[in-house]
Amino acid sequence: MTSQDNMPMTRAEKRQAKRIKRFDNPWMNPKLIWGAALLLGIIAMGVIGRFVWDPDLVFTGSSMLRLPPVGFENLRGQAGTMANPLGTDGGGRDLLALIIIGAPNTLFVGLLASLIGMSIGIFLGFSAGFLGGRTDDVIRVSADVMITIPPLLILVVFQSAFGDVSLTMMALLIAGFVWQSPTRLIRAQVLSMKQSGYVQMAQLSGASTSHIMFREMMPNLVPYLFGSFIASVTTSIVTAVGLEVLGLGPQRIPTLGRTIYEAINAGALIQNLWWWWGIPTLLLAIIFIGLLLINLGLDEVSNPRLRKLS
Amino acid sequence: MTDKPVLTLKDLSIDFPTPQGVVHAVKALSLDIHKGRRVGFIGESGSGKTTTALAVMQMLAEPGRVASGAIDLGGTNVLDLDEEQMRRARLSRVAYIPQGAMNSLNPVMRVEPQMWDGIIAHEGKLDRAVLKRRSDAALESVGLPLHTADLYPHELSGGMKQRVCIAMGIILNPELIIADEPTSALDVVTQRQVMQTLKAIQTEIGSGLMLIGHDMGLMAQTVDELAVLKDGELVEHGTVQQILEAPKHPYTYDLISSVPLVGGESFLNPEARAEAPKRDSAEPLLRFENVRKDYGAVTALHPMSFQLQGDTPQIISIVGQSGSGKSTMGSIMLGFNPPSEGRVLFEGQDVAKMSAAQSLDFRKNVQAVFQDPYACFNPFYRVNHALKFPFKQFGLARSEAHMQTAMEEACAAVGLDPELVLNRYPHQLSGGQRQRLVVARALMLSPKLLIADEPVSMVDASLRASILSNIYDLKDKYGISILYITHDLATAYHVSDYVMVLFKGHVVEAGPPKEVIGAPQHPYTKLLIDSIPWPDLARSWGDGRQDWDPAKLEAEAAQANSVYRGVVSGFDLKEA
């Protein structure tokens, strides 16, 4: 073993050095990068797509009905054309245009709902953890009660009553069901942090309550907030898509869930129109995989014990 | 000494390859441990003590590796063993009692099956009765009652858990026992008991003992030979007597001379007596009026009244074991923890009933140094945030440059290089550096009252003395009265003007330190002082006597009446 000391590094050692380097900068996490790339890809498709493709093709009857994607034939023997590269649906809407408009919409509902939910959660979690007493009791109990209620059930009733809703309205309704887990998480963290040395130190330094909350505690919560945010985006999208597939939610705005609903409704499954329901499903899968990867990556960033050297 | 040593280290070098280059953790270490001998490895943190022990066990953490040399365990070259052979050797031939071993017990298993695990792993399935007999014998040998076997770890005290770990270590009669700071988390009384157990059992089974530690006193009381390590190098090796009486290396000399002794020479600078600034209030600085604190049914602090005038800065020491209520007293004074009964007055103002402006003033004048320096810094900010923020908050900063100089001066006063530490994140500093920064922060604010809860527990002995003497000098310069909460009687003896010994929430003995610690009268104070390990061979402590039973002595102490010794002007303790 002694002779190795002055020899140039072997390939294995070089690889090890590279891994150590990666270990040093936690944000260079392959899972995180891949996940972010997938989601950014969806957003980029929505933004660039509007310029290079005609968004008016989402309207009924803008093209021929039930055309297959390029390179395939439908049951009537029609071949796909470049005018509708991903085919068209039963109403003559172009699928490429549908996903260019629909996929970002789905993501938007998820992001907005969990953004609102997180804000409520941060506010309630901090209030409960910091103020304690009666406030804490009320918040804790209501969060616990809300966790036991299945959101889809309530939302189905709500949405049927509302009829057609806008994307924002839908996000608001969903937000009412994603605030409880961040509330609980933040409350628990605040309770343990309140006892920590640096918070006592800040009190000793005459810091105000808002300083302690936002300048001392909040920065240390960031990893948890991120993780919790991504998790609630996932929940929100699942809820939103669930409602849309049931035919609820926005009726005139294309979303991935709505497209799947229409496909099922028109019998696309038995008519072998696989592209109609298959392409939106694939995009949903990409969104979920992207979110999952980001969540796993963030976990490794905030918890060094999960990072492996080998 | 003619037989073969149980452990021979020959030119042992251990490397840790890191992105910044290879770190040589241990450099060409050669040493023998003979049968029945106790060898102490002493040195500061990072000197390679634990790394050496782990190398013997073949348990070096990745990416560490033995770069050269040989480890010979009673005739077997450890480095040649494969994983399975090494597994067989562990515990049966060499037992390792890790640092904080008491936290390594499985919380969901009773003690007994955990002890059996080791036997079964080495000898296969055995009859239950045989296992039972052997685990009982092991428990008995460490002086634990047999019913301990049926308890869960959380039902045992720290000292008992540590002794269970020792029992597990010796259950297969190993040739070598490695104990890595086995008493670092225990207080002095328990420490003495655990070390005596370890010594007795090691003598009984006649194995070698490798004791890793940083406390010269503990070493002097426990081992036969000492190996002094510094930066991975063995700087001195010899018998304890030889090293204590005539240390050859200057580092060893520093280690020995830096241990403060009760009745020994003072480490304070007698000339630095500055005239303290005058106080502008005639009210006593701090007053306790029948303060009591209960936690549920447990009374942590029994009613206590005292008055600290504070016209001349004084240091009042509060000493006691963990759980004696001394830290509770500290947090009551700071107003973090309201008393269950009674009032705390700061300059005539009730701490619990202050307006916002009074409260800010109170915070400015009453500062604290907390016990755990790891928790005291917000991991999100660079450490200078902790110094800057209060300085600005209390309106002390005249300008950015003024604040910078103040921070640098405060760092220098506690022996830190401001360039090196101020712009770092807390996790980049050692425990000792952080502790010194907390002290620097408190001194920078020049409060009227400083509550120092174990302010130097995490720093090496040599620094401990220098920080305390700095605090001592600064108290005169800025007129800071100090409440020094500690379990370290030797430093309390030197720095304080008045000492209170706390035992289960009662003051058992109080008075000037020369009387209370120098010539204790209360049985509890005597017990505490008897438990200090002295770096002095003549003052024997663990002579293997098995009749020394702290539980009995404590029970006796609980019966005895409090002893109030001489009076010190400026501090007035009401006799209970």
mmCIF file of C-alpha atoms in Angstrom, chain B residues 12-330:
data_model
loop_
_atom_site.group_PDB
_atom_site.id
_atom_site.type_symbol
_atom_site.label_atom_id
_atom_site.label_comp_id
_atom_site.label_asym_id
_atom_site.label_seq_id
_atom_site.Cartn_x
_atom_site.Cartn_y
_atom_site.Cartn_z
ATOM 1 C CA LEU B 12 1.263 2.845 12.046
ATOM 2 C CA SER B 13 0.183 5.584 9.648
ATOM 3 C CA ILE B 14 -3.410 6.347 8.770
ATOM 4 C CA ASP B 15 -4.458 8.575 5.862
ATOM 5 C CA PHE B 16 -7.715 10.213 4.961
ATOM 6 C CA PRO B 17 -7.874 11.215 1.283
ATOM 7 C CA THR B 18 -10.062 14.307 0.915
ATOM 8 C CA PRO B 19 -10.694 16.687 -1.994
ATOM 9 C CA GLN B 20 -8.219 19.093 -0.390
ATOM 10 C CA GLY B 21 -5.490 16.472 -0.325
ATOM 11 C CA VAL B 22 -4.466 13.597 1.900
ATOM 12 C CA VAL B 23 -4.774 14.170 5.636
ATOM 13 C CA HIS B 24 -2.295 12.185 7.714
ATOM 14 C CA ALA B 25 -4.370 11.432 10.781
ATOM 15 C CA VAL B 26 -1.785 9.225 12.458
ATOM 16 C CA LYS B 27 1.916 9.355 11.671
ATOM 17 C CA ALA B 28 4.329 6.469 12.306
ATOM 18 C CA LEU B 29 2.956 5.437 15.673
ATOM 19 C CA SER B 30 4.766 2.624 17.489
ATOM 20 C CA LEU B 31 3.566 1.322 20.827
ATOM 21 C CA ASP B 32 3.119 -1.910 22.805
ATOM 22 C CA ILE B 33 0.336 -2.713 25.210
ATOM 23 C CA HIS B 34 1.165 -5.553 27.574
ATOM 24 C CA LYS B 35 -1.141 -7.971 29.279
ATOM 25 C CA GLY B 36 -2.803 -6.468 32.308
ATOM 26 C CA ARG B 37 -1.436 -2.991 31.634
ATOM 27 C CA ARG B 38 -3.531 0.121 31.296
ATOM 28 C CA VAL B 39 -2.341 2.542 28.683
ATOM 29 C CA GLY B 40 -3.849 5.992 28.348
ATOM 30 C CA PHE B 41 -3.966 7.855 25.047
ATOM 31 C CA ILE B 42 -4.216 11.552 25.760
ATOM 32 C CA GLY B 43 -4.353 14.520 23.417
ATOM 33 C CA GLU B 44 -6.737 17.169 22.196
ATOM 34 C CA SER B 45 -9.533 16.462 19.743
ATOM 35 C CA GLY B 46 -8.205 15.660 16.291
ATOM 36 C CA SER B 47 -4.936 14.247 17.584
ATOM 37 C CA GLY B 48 -5.654 10.771 16.190
ATOM 38 C CA LYS B 49 -6.551 8.918 19.404
ATOM 39 C CA THR B 50 -9.869 7.536 18.261
ATOM 40 C CA THR B 51 -8.596 6.924 14.735
ATOM 41 C CA THR B 52 -5.880 4.646 16.111
ATOM 42 C CA ALA B 53 -8.419 2.711 18.152
ATOM 43 C CA LEU B 54 -10.712 2.312 15.161
ATOM 44 C CA ALA B 55 -7.819 1.063 13.050
ATOM 45 C CA VAL B 56 -7.187 -1.685 15.599
ATOM 46 C CA MET B 57 -10.829 -2.686 15.271
ATOM 47 C CA GLN B 58 -10.637 -2.381 11.435
ATOM 48 C CA MET B 59 -13.529 0.026 11.702
ATOM 49 C CA LEU B 60 -12.006 3.123 10.097
ATOM 50 C CA ALA B 61 -14.620 5.325 8.491
ATOM 51 C CA GLU B 62 -14.471 5.679 4.700
ATOM 52 C CA PRO B 63 -12.267 6.906 3.052
ATOM 53 C CA GLY B 64 -9.666 6.424 5.790
ATOM 54 C CA ARG B 65 -7.081 3.680 5.356
ATOM 55 C CA VAL B 66 -3.990 2.327 7.017
ATOM 56 C CA ALA B 67 -1.243 3.674 4.757
ATOM 57 C CA SER B 68 1.634 1.772 6.289
ATOM 58 C CA GLY B 69 2.735 -0.097 9.368
ATOM 59 C CA ALA B 70 1.440 -3.116 11.193
ATOM 60 C CA ILE B 71 -1.113 -3.822 13.897
ATOM 61 C CA ASP B 72 -0.358 -7.021 15.772
ATOM 62 C CA LEU B 73 -3.029 -8.295 18.119
ATOM 63 C CA GLY B 74 -1.514 -11.022 20.288
ATOM 64 C CA GLY B 75 0.288 -12.640 17.357
ATOM 65 C CA THR B 76 -2.276 -11.993 14.606
ATOM 66 C CA ASN B 77 -1.717 -9.307 12.042
ATOM 67 C CA VAL B 78 -5.024 -7.496 12.085
ATOM 68 C CA LEU B 79 -4.479 -5.984 8.640
ATOM 69 C CA ASP B 80 -4.293 -9.454 7.044
ATOM 70 C CA LEU B 81 -7.646 -10.584 8.394
ATOM 71 C CA ASP B 82 -10.610 -10.645 6.070
ATOM 72 C CA GLU B 83 -14.010 -9.303 7.034
ATOM 73 C CA GLU B 84 -15.276 -12.575 8.519
ATOM 74 C CA GLN B 85 -12.104 -13.259 10.526
ATOM 75 C CA MET B 86 -12.139 -9.705 11.808
ATOM 76 C CA ARG B 87 -15.756 -10.071 12.852
ATOM 77 C CA ARG B 88 -14.765 -13.092 14.936
ATOM 78 C CA ALA B 89 -11.909 -11.177 16.530
ATOM 79 C CA ARG B 90 -14.060 -8.218 17.531
ATOM 80 C CA LEU B 91 -15.466 -8.537 21.023
ATOM 81 C CA SER B 92 -13.915 -11.959 21.617
ATOM 82 C CA ARG B 93 -10.341 -10.697 21.362
ATOM 83 C CA VAL B 94 -10.667 -6.933 21.356
ATOM 84 C CA ALA B 95 -13.620 -5.079 22.824
ATOM 85 C CA TYR B 96 -14.416 -1.494 21.986
ATOM 86 C CA ILE B 97 -16.424 0.753 24.282
ATOM 87 C CA PRO B 98 -17.190 3.725 22.046
ATOM 88 C CA GLN B 99 -17.576 7.362 22.982
ATOM 89 C CA GLY B 100 -21.053 7.915 24.394
ATOM 90 C CA ALA B 101 -21.524 4.134 24.514
ATOM 91 C CA MET B 102 -24.552 4.629 26.661
ATOM 92 C CA ASN B 103 -26.433 5.953 23.659
ATOM 93 C CA SER B 104 -25.609 2.863 21.630
ATOM 94 C CA LEU B 105 -27.903 0.549 23.558
ATOM 95 C CA ASN B 106 -30.959 -0.512 21.596
ATOM 96 C CA PRO B 107 -33.896 1.351 23.156
ATOM 97 C CA VAL B 108 -36.502 -1.288 22.281
ATOM 98 C CA MET B 109 -34.627 -4.270 23.751
ATOM 99 C CA ARG B 110 -34.119 -5.228 27.349
ATOM 100 C CA VAL B 111 -30.538 -5.251 28.576
ATOM 101 C CA GLU B 112 -30.225 -9.039 28.813
ATOM 102 C CA PRO B 113 -30.899 -10.051 25.172
ATOM 103 C CA GLN B 114 -28.529 -7.292 24.056
ATOM 104 C CA MET B 115 -25.800 -8.898 26.122
ATOM 105 C CA TRP B 116 -26.621 -12.317 24.692
ATOM 106 C CA ASP B 117 -26.308 -11.059 21.128
ATOM 107 C CA GLY B 118 -22.550 -10.823 21.456
ATOM 108 C CA ILE B 119 -22.190 -14.345 22.828
ATOM 109 C CA ILE B 120 -24.505 -15.858 20.214
ATOM 110 C CA ALA B 121 -22.724 -14.084 17.361
ATOM 111 C CA HIS B 122 -19.430 -15.661 18.400
ATOM 112 C CA GLU B 123 -20.363 -19.032 19.862
ATOM 113 C CA GLY B 124 -23.586 -19.890 18.094
ATOM 114 C CA LYS B 125 -26.851 -20.837 19.776
ATOM 115 C CA LEU B 126 -26.413 -21.677 23.420
ATOM 116 C CA ASP B 127 -28.721 -22.893 26.095
ATOM 117 C CA ARG B 128 -30.794 -20.126 27.698
ATOM 118 C CA ALA B 129 -29.600 -21.058 31.153
ATOM 119 C CA VAL B 130 -25.956 -20.783 30.094
ATOM 120 C CA LEU B 131 -26.555 -17.381 28.514
ATOM 121 C CA LYS B 132 -28.388 -16.231 31.591
ATOM 122 C CA ARG B 133 -25.582 -17.355 33.882
ATOM 123 C CA ARG B 134 -22.948 -15.597 31.828
ATOM 124 C CA SER B 135 -24.825 -12.307 31.476
ATOM 125 C CA ASP B 136 -25.599 -12.336 35.192
ATOM 126 C CA ALA B 137 -21.936 -12.897 35.965
ATOM 127 C CA ALA B 138 -20.978 -9.981 33.713
ATOM 128 C CA LEU B 139 -23.518 -7.670 35.347
ATOM 129 C CA GLU B 140 -22.362 -8.699 38.757
ATOM 130 C CA SER B 141 -18.762 -8.005 37.860
ATOM 131 C CA VAL B 142 -19.586 -4.392 36.983
ATOM 132 C CA GLY B 143 -21.472 -4.009 40.250
ATOM 133 C CA LEU B 144 -24.986 -3.810 38.852
ATOM 134 C CA PRO B 145 -27.926 -5.542 40.551
ATOM 135 C CA LEU B 146 -29.168 -8.584 38.638
ATOM 136 C CA HIS B 147 -32.620 -7.173 38.013
ATOM 137 C CA THR B 148 -30.983 -4.640 35.656
ATOM 138 C CA ALA B 149 -31.061 -7.404 33.041
ATOM 139 C CA ASP B 150 -34.832 -7.074 32.700
ATOM 140 C CA LEU B 151 -34.849 -3.302 32.311
ATOM 141 C CA TYR B 152 -34.944 -1.214 29.163
ATOM 142 C CA PRO B 153 -32.103 1.266 28.559
ATOM 143 C CA HIS B 154 -34.308 4.302 29.263
ATOM 144 C CA GLU B 155 -34.925 2.973 32.764
ATOM 145 C CA LEU B 156 -31.216 3.178 33.600
ATOM 146 C CA SER B 157 -29.182 6.219 34.594
ATOM 147 C CA GLY B 158 -26.223 7.363 32.481
ATOM 148 C CA GLY B 159 -23.693 5.717 34.768
ATOM 149 C CA MET B 160 -25.614 2.446 34.807
ATOM 150 C CA LYS B 161 -25.902 2.409 31.005
ATOM 151 C CA GLN B 162 -22.190 2.991 30.754
ATOM 152 C CA ARG B 163 -21.555 0.069 33.101
ATOM 153 C CA VAL B 164 -23.882 -2.144 31.054
ATOM 154 C CA CYS B 165 -21.725 -1.305 28.035
ATOM 155 C CA ILE B 166 -18.613 -2.276 29.957
ATOM 156 C CA ALA B 167 -20.300 -5.562 30.961
ATOM 157 C CA MET B 168 -21.047 -6.253 27.290
ATOM 158 C CA GLY B 169 -17.466 -5.501 26.386
ATOM 159 C CA ILE B 170 -15.959 -7.973 28.825
ATOM 160 C CA ILE B 171 -18.507 -10.754 28.457
ATOM 161 C CA LEU B 172 -16.179 -12.768 26.180
ATOM 162 C CA ASN B 173 -13.025 -12.034 28.203
ATOM 163 C CA PRO B 174 -11.164 -10.132 25.491
ATOM 164 C CA GLU B 175 -7.402 -9.729 25.483
ATOM 165 C CA LEU B 176 -7.720 -6.011 24.941
ATOM 166 C CA ILE B 177 -10.351 -3.490 25.955
ATOM 167 C CA ILE B 178 -10.470 -0.170 24.163
ATOM 168 C CA ALA B 179 -12.422 2.493 26.033
ATOM 169 C CA ASP B 180 -12.942 5.737 24.139
ATOM 170 C CA GLU B 181 -13.749 8.550 26.586
ATOM 171 C CA PRO B 182 -16.049 6.230 28.536
ATOM 172 C CA THR B 183 -17.069 8.916 31.017
ATOM 173 C CA SER B 184 -17.215 12.060 28.905
ATOM 174 C CA ALA B 185 -20.948 12.628 29.424
ATOM 175 C CA LEU B 186 -21.056 11.786 33.118
ATOM 176 C CA ASP B 187 -20.582 14.003 36.149
ATOM 177 C CA VAL B 188 -17.653 13.567 38.498
ATOM 178 C CA VAL B 189 -19.290 11.311 41.047
ATOM 179 C CA THR B 190 -20.564 8.864 38.429
ATOM 180 C CA GLN B 191 -17.291 9.163 36.535
ATOM 181 C CA ARG B 192 -15.366 7.961 39.537
ATOM 182 C CA GLN B 193 -17.702 5.032 39.977
ATOM 183 C CA VAL B 194 -17.554 3.957 36.314
ATOM 184 C CA MET B 195 -13.780 4.245 36.138
ATOM 185 C CA GLN B 196 -13.378 2.187 39.286
ATOM 186 C CA THR B 197 -15.599 -0.495 37.800
ATOM 187 C CA LEU B 198 -13.603 -0.525 34.585
ATOM 188 C CA LYS B 199 -10.317 -0.758 36.468
ATOM 189 C CA ALA B 200 -11.509 -3.544 38.726
ATOM 190 C CA ILE B 201 -12.884 -5.684 35.911
ATOM 191 C CA GLN B 202 -9.797 -5.178 33.782
ATOM 192 C CA THR B 203 -7.587 -6.336 36.652
ATOM 193 C CA GLU B 204 -9.849 -9.313 37.187
ATOM 194 C CA ILE B 205 -9.745 -10.637 33.620
ATOM 195 C CA GLY B 206 -6.166 -9.497 33.151
ATOM 196 C CA SER B 207 -6.609 -7.924 29.730
ATOM 197 C CA GLY B 208 -4.862 -4.904 28.343
ATOM 198 C CA LEU B 209 -6.705 -1.590 28.460
ATOM 199 C CA MET B 210 -6.400 1.244 26.022
ATOM 200 C CA LEU B 211 -8.076 4.293 27.555
ATOM 201 C CA ILE B 212 -8.657 7.282 25.340
ATOM 202 C CA GLY B 213 -9.274 10.630 26.967
ATOM 203 C CA HIS B 214 -8.299 14.237 27.345
ATOM 204 C CA ASP B 215 -8.472 14.648 31.106
ATOM 205 C CA MET B 216 -5.013 14.471 32.669
ATOM 206 C CA GLY B 217 -6.482 14.000 36.142
ATOM 207 C CA LEU B 218 -8.577 11.028 35.084
ATOM 208 C CA MET B 219 -5.550 9.478 33.377
ATOM 209 C CA ALA B 220 -3.344 9.924 36.410
ATOM 210 C CA GLN B 221 -5.909 8.124 38.532
ATOM 211 C CA THR B 222 -6.520 5.277 36.117
ATOM 212 C CA VAL B 223 -3.657 4.173 33.887
ATOM 213 C CA ASP B 224 -0.150 2.765 34.227
ATOM 214 C CA GLU B 225 1.347 4.187 31.069
ATOM 215 C CA LEU B 226 0.585 7.333 29.162
ATOM 216 C CA ALA B 227 0.929 8.023 25.457
ATOM 217 C CA VAL B 228 0.658 11.706 24.587
ATOM 218 C CA LEU B 229 -0.545 12.387 21.051
ATOM 219 C CA LYS B 230 -0.390 15.652 19.187
ATOM 220 C CA ASP B 231 -1.432 16.071 15.548
ATOM 221 C CA GLY B 232 -1.208 12.348 14.925
ATOM 222 C CA GLU B 233 2.263 11.997 16.364
ATOM 223 C CA LEU B 234 3.257 10.232 19.534
ATOM 224 C CA VAL B 235 5.175 12.971 21.341
ATOM 225 C CA GLU B 236 5.780 11.190 24.604
ATOM 226 C CA HIS B 237 5.317 7.739 26.072
ATOM 227 C CA GLY B 238 6.194 6.455 29.491
ATOM 228 C CA THR B 239 4.817 5.443 32.851
ATOM 229 C CA VAL B 240 2.370 7.848 34.450
ATOM 230 C CA GLN B 241 4.781 8.614 37.249
ATOM 231 C CA GLN B 242 7.581 9.461 34.877
ATOM 232 C CA ILE B 243 5.345 11.677 32.735
ATOM 233 C CA LEU B 244 3.657 13.496 35.589
ATOM 234 C CA GLU B 245 6.865 14.121 37.491
ATOM 235 C CA ALA B 246 9.226 14.904 34.657
ATOM 236 C CA PRO B 247 7.471 15.565 31.372
ATOM 237 C CA LYS B 248 10.018 15.840 28.552
ATOM 238 C CA HIS B 249 7.916 17.354 25.808
ATOM 239 C CA PRO B 250 6.664 20.931 26.272
ATOM 240 C CA TYR B 251 3.198 19.907 25.106
ATOM 241 C CA THR B 252 2.930 17.315 27.868
ATOM 242 C CA TYR B 253 4.070 19.926 30.350
ATOM 243 C CA ASP B 254 1.313 22.253 29.159
ATOM 244 C CA LEU B 255 -1.268 19.518 29.510
ATOM 245 C CA ILE B 256 -0.276 18.849 33.090
ATOM 246 C CA SER B 257 0.206 22.391 34.279
ATOM 247 C CA SER B 258 -3.031 23.632 32.780
ATOM 248 C CA VAL B 259 -5.241 21.547 35.057
ATOM 249 C CA PRO B 260 -6.542 23.895 37.742
ATOM 250 C CA LEU B 261 -6.219 22.490 41.247
ATOM 251 C CA VAL B 262 -8.139 23.206 44.384
ATOM 252 C CA GLY B 263 -5.638 24.836 46.672
ATOM 253 C CA GLY B 264 -3.086 24.918 43.882
ATOM 254 C CA GLU B 265 -1.555 27.957 42.316
ATOM 255 C CA SER B 266 -4.030 30.435 40.911
ATOM 256 C CA PHE B 267 -4.093 30.921 37.172
ATOM 257 C CA LEU B 268 -5.405 34.450 37.552
ATOM 258 C CA ASN B 269 -3.345 37.522 37.025
ATOM 259 C CA PRO B 270 -3.195 39.251 40.432
ATOM 260 C CA GLU B 271 -1.987 42.631 39.120
ATOM 261 C CA ALA B 272 -4.805 43.287 36.692
ATOM 262 C CA ARG B 273 -7.129 44.936 39.168
ATOM 263 C CA ALA B 274 -8.840 47.747 37.363
ATOM 264 C CA GLU B 275 -11.146 50.169 39.144
ATOM 265 C CA ALA B 276 -14.689 49.237 38.259
ATOM 266 C CA PRO B 277 -17.035 51.893 36.864
ATOM 267 C CA LYS B 278 -19.570 53.195 39.404
ATOM 268 C CA ARG B 279 -23.143 51.993 39.224
ATOM 269 C CA ASP B 280 -25.846 54.637 39.017
ATOM 270 C CA SER B 281 -28.464 52.811 41.050
ATOM 271 C CA ALA B 282 -28.638 52.167 44.767
ATOM 272 C CA GLU B 283 -30.977 49.203 44.329
ATOM 273 C CA PRO B 284 -29.359 45.778 44.597
ATOM 274 C CA LEU B 285 -28.442 44.394 41.193
ATOM 275 C CA LEU B 286 -30.225 41.076 41.600
ATOM 276 C CA ARG B 287 -32.597 39.881 44.275
ATOM 277 C CA PHE B 288 -34.312 36.534 44.732
ATOM 278 C CA GLU B 289 -37.352 36.625 47.013
ATOM 279 C CA ASN B 290 -38.388 33.132 48.051
ATOM 280 C CA VAL B 291 -38.000 31.838 44.538
ATOM 281 C CA ARG B 292 -39.195 28.310 43.995
ATOM 282 C CA LYS B 293 -39.543 26.278 40.802
ATOM 283 C CA ASP B 294 -41.617 23.161 40.281
ATOM 284 C CA TYR B 295 -41.761 20.957 37.233
ATOM 285 C CA GLY B 296 -44.974 19.067 37.751
ATOM 286 C CA ALA B 297 -44.621 17.244 41.032
ATOM 287 C CA VAL B 298 -40.854 17.676 41.149
ATOM 288 C CA THR B 299 -39.403 20.693 42.895
ATOM 289 C CA ALA B 300 -36.297 21.675 40.963
ATOM 290 C CA LEU B 301 -35.476 24.581 43.226
ATOM 291 C CA HIS B 302 -36.563 24.956 46.830
ATOM 292 C CA PRO B 303 -37.428 28.444 48.098
ATOM 293 C CA MET B 304 -34.330 30.581 48.007
ATOM 294 C CA SER B 305 -33.662 34.201 48.828
ATOM 295 C CA PHE B 306 -30.510 36.151 48.191
ATOM 296 C CA GLN B 307 -29.394 39.601 47.274
ATOM 297 C CA LEU B 308 -26.468 40.558 45.077
ATOM 298 C CA GLN B 309 -25.547 44.197 45.605
ATOM 299 C CA GLY B 310 -23.243 44.450 42.622
ATOM 300 C CA ASP B 311 -21.469 47.692 43.628
ATOM 301 C CA THR B 312 -18.162 45.965 43.268
ATOM 302 C CA PRO B 313 -18.170 43.283 40.582
ATOM 303 C CA GLN B 314 -18.162 39.827 42.098
ATOM 304 C CA ILE B 315 -18.254 36.266 40.867
ATOM 305 C CA ILE B 316 -20.783 34.052 42.592
ATOM 306 C CA SER B 317 -20.376 30.367 41.794
ATOM 307 C CA ILE B 318 -23.208 27.890 41.834
ATOM 308 C CA VAL B 319 -21.862 24.352 41.803
ATOM 309 C CA GLY B 320 -23.566 20.991 41.764
ATOM 310 C CA GLN B 321 -24.120 17.837 39.746
ATOM 311 C CA SER B 322 -26.465 17.659 36.793
ATOM 312 C CA GLY B 323 -30.027 17.811 38.047
ATOM 313 C CA SER B 324 -29.155 19.892 41.074
ATOM 314 C CA GLY B 325 -31.222 22.828 39.816
ATOM 315 C CA LYS B 326 -28.315 25.097 38.916
ATOM 316 C CA SER B 327 -29.284 25.602 35.271
ATOM 317 C CA THR B 328 -32.896 26.165 36.335
ATOM 318 C CA MET B 329 -31.652 28.992 38.536
ATOM 319 C CA GLY B 330 -29.883 30.502 35.555
#
